[in-house]
mmCIF file of N, CA and C in Angstrom:
data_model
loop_
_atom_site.group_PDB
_atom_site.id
_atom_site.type_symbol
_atom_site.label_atom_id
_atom_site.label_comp_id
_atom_site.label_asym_id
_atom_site.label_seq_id
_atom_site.Cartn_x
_atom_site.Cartn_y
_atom_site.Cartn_z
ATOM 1 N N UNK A 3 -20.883 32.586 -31.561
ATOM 2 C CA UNK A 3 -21.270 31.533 -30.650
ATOM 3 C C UNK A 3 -22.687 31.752 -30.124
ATOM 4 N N UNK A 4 -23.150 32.478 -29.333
ATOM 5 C CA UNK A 4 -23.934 32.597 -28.801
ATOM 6 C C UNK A 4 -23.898 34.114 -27.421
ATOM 7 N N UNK A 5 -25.437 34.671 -27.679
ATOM 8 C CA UNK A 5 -25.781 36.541 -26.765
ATOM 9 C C UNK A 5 -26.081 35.993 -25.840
ATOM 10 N N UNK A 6 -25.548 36.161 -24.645
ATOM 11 C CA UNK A 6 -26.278 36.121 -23.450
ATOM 12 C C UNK A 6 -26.320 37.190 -22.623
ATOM 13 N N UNK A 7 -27.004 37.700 -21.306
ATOM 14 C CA UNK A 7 -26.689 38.948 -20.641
ATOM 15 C C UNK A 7 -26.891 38.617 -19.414
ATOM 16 N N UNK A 8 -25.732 39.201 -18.352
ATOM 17 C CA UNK A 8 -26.359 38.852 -17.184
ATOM 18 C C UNK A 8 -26.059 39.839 -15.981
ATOM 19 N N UNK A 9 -27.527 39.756 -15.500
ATOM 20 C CA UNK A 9 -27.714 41.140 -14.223
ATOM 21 C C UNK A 9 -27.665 40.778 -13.380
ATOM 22 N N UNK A 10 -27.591 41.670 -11.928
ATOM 23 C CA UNK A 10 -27.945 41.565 -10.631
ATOM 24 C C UNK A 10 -28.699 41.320 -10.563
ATOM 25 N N UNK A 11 -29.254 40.317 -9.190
ATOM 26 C CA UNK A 11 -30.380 39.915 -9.178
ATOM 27 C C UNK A 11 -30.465 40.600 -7.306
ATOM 28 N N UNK A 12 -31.180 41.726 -8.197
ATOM 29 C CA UNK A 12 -31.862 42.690 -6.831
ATOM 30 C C UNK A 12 -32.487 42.283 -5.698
ATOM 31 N N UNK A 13 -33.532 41.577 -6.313
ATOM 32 C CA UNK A 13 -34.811 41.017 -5.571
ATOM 33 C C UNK A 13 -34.115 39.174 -4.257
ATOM 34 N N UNK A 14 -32.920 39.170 -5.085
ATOM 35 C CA UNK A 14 -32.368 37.782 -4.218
ATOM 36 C C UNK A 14 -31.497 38.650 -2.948
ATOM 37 N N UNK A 15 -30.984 39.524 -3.759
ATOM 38 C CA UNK A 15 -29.851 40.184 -2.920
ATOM 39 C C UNK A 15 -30.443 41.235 -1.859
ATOM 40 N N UNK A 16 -31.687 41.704 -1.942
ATOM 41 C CA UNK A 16 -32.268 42.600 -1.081
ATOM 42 C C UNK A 16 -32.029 44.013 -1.582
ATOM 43 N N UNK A 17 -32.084 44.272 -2.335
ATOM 44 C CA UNK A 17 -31.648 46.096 -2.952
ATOM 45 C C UNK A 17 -32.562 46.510 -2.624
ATOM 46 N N UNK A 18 -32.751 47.684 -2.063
ATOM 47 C CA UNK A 18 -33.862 48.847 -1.938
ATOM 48 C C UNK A 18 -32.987 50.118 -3.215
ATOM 49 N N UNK A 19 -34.550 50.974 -3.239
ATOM 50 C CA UNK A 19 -34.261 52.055 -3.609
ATOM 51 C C UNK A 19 -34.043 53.021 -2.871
ATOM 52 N N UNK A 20 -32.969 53.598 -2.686
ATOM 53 C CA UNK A 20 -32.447 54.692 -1.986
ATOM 54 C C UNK A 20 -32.758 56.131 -1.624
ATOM 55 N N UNK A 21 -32.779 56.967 -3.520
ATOM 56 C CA UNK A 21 -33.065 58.108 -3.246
ATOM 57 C C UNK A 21 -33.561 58.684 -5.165
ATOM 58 N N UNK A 22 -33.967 59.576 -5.280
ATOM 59 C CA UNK A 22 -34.911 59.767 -6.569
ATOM 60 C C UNK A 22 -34.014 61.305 -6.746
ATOM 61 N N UNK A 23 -33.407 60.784 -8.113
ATOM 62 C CA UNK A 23 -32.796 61.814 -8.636
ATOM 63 C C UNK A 23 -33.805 62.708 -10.109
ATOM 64 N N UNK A 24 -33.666 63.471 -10.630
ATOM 65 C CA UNK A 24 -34.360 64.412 -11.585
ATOM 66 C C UNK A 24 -33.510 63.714 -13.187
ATOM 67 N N UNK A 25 -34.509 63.019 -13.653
ATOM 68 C CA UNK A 25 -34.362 62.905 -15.109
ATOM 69 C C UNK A 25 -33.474 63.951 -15.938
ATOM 70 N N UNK A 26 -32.388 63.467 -16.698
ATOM 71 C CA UNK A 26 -31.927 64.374 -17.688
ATOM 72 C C UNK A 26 -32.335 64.080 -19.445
ATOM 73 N N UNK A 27 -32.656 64.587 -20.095
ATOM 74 C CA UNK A 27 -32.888 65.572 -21.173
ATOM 75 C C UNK A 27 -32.269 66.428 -22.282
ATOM 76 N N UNK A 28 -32.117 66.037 -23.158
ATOM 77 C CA UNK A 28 -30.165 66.648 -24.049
ATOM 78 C C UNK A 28 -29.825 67.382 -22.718
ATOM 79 N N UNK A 29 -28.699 66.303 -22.130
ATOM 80 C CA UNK A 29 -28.246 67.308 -20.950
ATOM 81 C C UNK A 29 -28.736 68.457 -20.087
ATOM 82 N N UNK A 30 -29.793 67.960 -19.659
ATOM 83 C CA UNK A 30 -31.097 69.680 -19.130
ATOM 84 C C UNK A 30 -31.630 68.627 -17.833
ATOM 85 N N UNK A 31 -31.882 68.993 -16.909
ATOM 86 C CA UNK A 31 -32.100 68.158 -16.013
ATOM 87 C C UNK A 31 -34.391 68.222 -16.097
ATOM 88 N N UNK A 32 -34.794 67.638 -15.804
ATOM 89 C CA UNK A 32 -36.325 67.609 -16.171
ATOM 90 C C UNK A 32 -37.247 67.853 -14.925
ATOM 91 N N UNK A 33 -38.284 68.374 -14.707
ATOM 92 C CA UNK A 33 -39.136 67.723 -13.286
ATOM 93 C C UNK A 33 -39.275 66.635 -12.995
ATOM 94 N N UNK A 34 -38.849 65.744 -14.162
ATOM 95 C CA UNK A 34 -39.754 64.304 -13.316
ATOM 96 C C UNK A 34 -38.169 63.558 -12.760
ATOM 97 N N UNK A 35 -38.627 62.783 -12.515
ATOM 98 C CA UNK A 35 -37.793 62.100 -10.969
ATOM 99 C C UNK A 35 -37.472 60.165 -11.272
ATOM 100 N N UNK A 36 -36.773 59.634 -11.057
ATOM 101 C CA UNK A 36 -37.002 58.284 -10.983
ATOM 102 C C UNK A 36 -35.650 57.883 -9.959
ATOM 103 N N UNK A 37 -35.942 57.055 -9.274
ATOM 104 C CA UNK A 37 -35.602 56.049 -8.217
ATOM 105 C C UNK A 37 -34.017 55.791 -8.782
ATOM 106 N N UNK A 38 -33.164 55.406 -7.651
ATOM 107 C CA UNK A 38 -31.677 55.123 -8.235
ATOM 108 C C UNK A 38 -31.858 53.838 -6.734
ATOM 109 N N UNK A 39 -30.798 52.403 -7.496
ATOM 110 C CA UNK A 39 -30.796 51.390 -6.450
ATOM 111 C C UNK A 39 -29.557 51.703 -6.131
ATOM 112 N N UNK A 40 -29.501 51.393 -4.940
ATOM 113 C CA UNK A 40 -28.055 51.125 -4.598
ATOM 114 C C UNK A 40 -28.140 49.309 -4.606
ATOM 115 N N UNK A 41 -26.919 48.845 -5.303
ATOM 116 C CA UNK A 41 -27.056 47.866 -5.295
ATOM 117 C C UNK A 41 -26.434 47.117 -3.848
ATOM 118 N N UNK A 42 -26.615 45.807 -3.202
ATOM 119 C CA UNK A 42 -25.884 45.199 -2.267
ATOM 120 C C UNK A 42 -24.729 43.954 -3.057
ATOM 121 N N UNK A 43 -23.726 44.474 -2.763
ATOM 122 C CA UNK A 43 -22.683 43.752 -3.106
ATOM 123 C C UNK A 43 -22.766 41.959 -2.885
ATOM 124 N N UNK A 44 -23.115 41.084 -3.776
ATOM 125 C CA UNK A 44 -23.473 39.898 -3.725
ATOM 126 C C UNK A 44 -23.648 39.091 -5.095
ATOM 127 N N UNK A 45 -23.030 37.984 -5.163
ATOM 128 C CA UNK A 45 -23.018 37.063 -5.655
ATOM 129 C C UNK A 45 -24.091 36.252 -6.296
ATOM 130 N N UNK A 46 -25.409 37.110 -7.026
ATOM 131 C CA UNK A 46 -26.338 36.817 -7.575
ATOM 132 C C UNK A 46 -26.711 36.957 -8.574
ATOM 133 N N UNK A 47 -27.130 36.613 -9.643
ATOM 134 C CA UNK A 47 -27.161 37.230 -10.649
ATOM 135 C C UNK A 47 -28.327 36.467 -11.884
ATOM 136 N N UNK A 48 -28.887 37.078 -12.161
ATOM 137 C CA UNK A 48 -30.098 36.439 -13.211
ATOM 138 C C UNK A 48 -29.217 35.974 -14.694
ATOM 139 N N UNK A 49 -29.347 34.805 -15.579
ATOM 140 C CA UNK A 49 -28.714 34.864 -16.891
ATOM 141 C C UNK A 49 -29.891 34.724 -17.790
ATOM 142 N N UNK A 50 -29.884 35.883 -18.545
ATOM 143 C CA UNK A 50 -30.961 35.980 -19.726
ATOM 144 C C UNK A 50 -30.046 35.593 -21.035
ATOM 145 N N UNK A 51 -31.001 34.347 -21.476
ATOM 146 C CA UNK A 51 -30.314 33.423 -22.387
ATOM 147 C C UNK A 51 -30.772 34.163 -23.993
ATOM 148 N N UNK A 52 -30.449 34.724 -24.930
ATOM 149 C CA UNK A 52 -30.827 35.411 -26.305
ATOM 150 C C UNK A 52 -31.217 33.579 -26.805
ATOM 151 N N UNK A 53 -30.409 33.017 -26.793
ATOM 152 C CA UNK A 53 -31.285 32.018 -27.445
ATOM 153 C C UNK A 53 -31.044 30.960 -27.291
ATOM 154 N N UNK A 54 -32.071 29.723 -26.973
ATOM 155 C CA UNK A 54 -31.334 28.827 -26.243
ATOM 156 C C UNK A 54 -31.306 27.646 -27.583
ATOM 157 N N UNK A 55 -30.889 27.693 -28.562
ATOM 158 C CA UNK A 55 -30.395 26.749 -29.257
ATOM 159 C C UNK A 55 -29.038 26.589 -29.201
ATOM 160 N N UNK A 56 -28.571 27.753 -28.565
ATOM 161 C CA UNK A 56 -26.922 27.922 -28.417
ATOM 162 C C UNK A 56 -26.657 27.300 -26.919
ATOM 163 N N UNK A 57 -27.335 26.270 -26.099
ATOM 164 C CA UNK A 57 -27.366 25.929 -24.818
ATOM 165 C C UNK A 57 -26.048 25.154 -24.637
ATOM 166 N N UNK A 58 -25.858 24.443 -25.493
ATOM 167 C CA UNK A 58 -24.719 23.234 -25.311
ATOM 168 C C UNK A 58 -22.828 24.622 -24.976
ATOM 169 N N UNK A 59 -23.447 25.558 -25.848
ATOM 170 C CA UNK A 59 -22.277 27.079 -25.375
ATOM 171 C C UNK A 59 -21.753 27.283 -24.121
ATOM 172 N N UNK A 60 -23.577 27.603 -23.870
ATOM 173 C CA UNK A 60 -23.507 28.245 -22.987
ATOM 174 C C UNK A 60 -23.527 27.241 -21.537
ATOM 175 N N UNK A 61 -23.912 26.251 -21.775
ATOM 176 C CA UNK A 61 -23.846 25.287 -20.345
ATOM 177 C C UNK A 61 -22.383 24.836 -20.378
ATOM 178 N N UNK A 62 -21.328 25.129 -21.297
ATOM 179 C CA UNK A 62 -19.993 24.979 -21.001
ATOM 180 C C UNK A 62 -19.272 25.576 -20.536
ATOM 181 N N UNK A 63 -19.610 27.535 -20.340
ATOM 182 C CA UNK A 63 -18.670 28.119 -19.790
ATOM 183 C C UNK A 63 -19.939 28.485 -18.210
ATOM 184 N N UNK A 64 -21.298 27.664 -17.608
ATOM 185 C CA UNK A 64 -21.719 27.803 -16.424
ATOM 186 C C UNK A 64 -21.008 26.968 -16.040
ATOM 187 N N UNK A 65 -20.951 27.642 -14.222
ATOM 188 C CA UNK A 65 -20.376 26.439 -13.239
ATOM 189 C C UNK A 65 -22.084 25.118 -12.861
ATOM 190 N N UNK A 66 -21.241 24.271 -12.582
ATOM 191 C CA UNK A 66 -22.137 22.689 -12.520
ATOM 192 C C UNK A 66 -22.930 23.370 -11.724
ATOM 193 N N UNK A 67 -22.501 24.278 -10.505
ATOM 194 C CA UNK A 67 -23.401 24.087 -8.955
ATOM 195 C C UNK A 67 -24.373 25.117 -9.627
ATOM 196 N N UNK A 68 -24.457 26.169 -10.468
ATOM 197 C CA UNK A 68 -25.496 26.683 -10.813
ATOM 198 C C UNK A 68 -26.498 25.852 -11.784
ATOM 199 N N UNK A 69 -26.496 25.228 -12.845
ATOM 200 C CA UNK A 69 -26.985 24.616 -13.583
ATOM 201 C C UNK A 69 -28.499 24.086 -13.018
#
């Protein structure tokens, strides 16, 4: 039928980044560091469409009020 994917949408919902954990490495933990979100529990969400020739699909299983 048709790929679609769909994420949190951080930036609607207000997520900050919390706290910066140490990169792992075949299982080896590394110096360098990157950011972990905590996400906020909410009803938002971005839909990244793989391809929109498959639209008539995919606008059948969205609800109307998002459209």
């Amino acid at each position: 039928m048709c790929t679609s994917n769909v994420q949190h949408d951080c930036a609607t919902s207000g997520c900050n980044t919390t706290r910066q954990v140490l990169e792992c490495q075949e299982r080896q933990d590394t110096t360098k560091s990157k950011d972990v979100v905590d996400h906020i529990p909410a009803n938002a969400y971005v839909l990244n469409i793989h391809s929109l020739h498959n639209y008539v699909w995919i606008a059948a299983v969205i609800p109307p009020t998002i459209c």
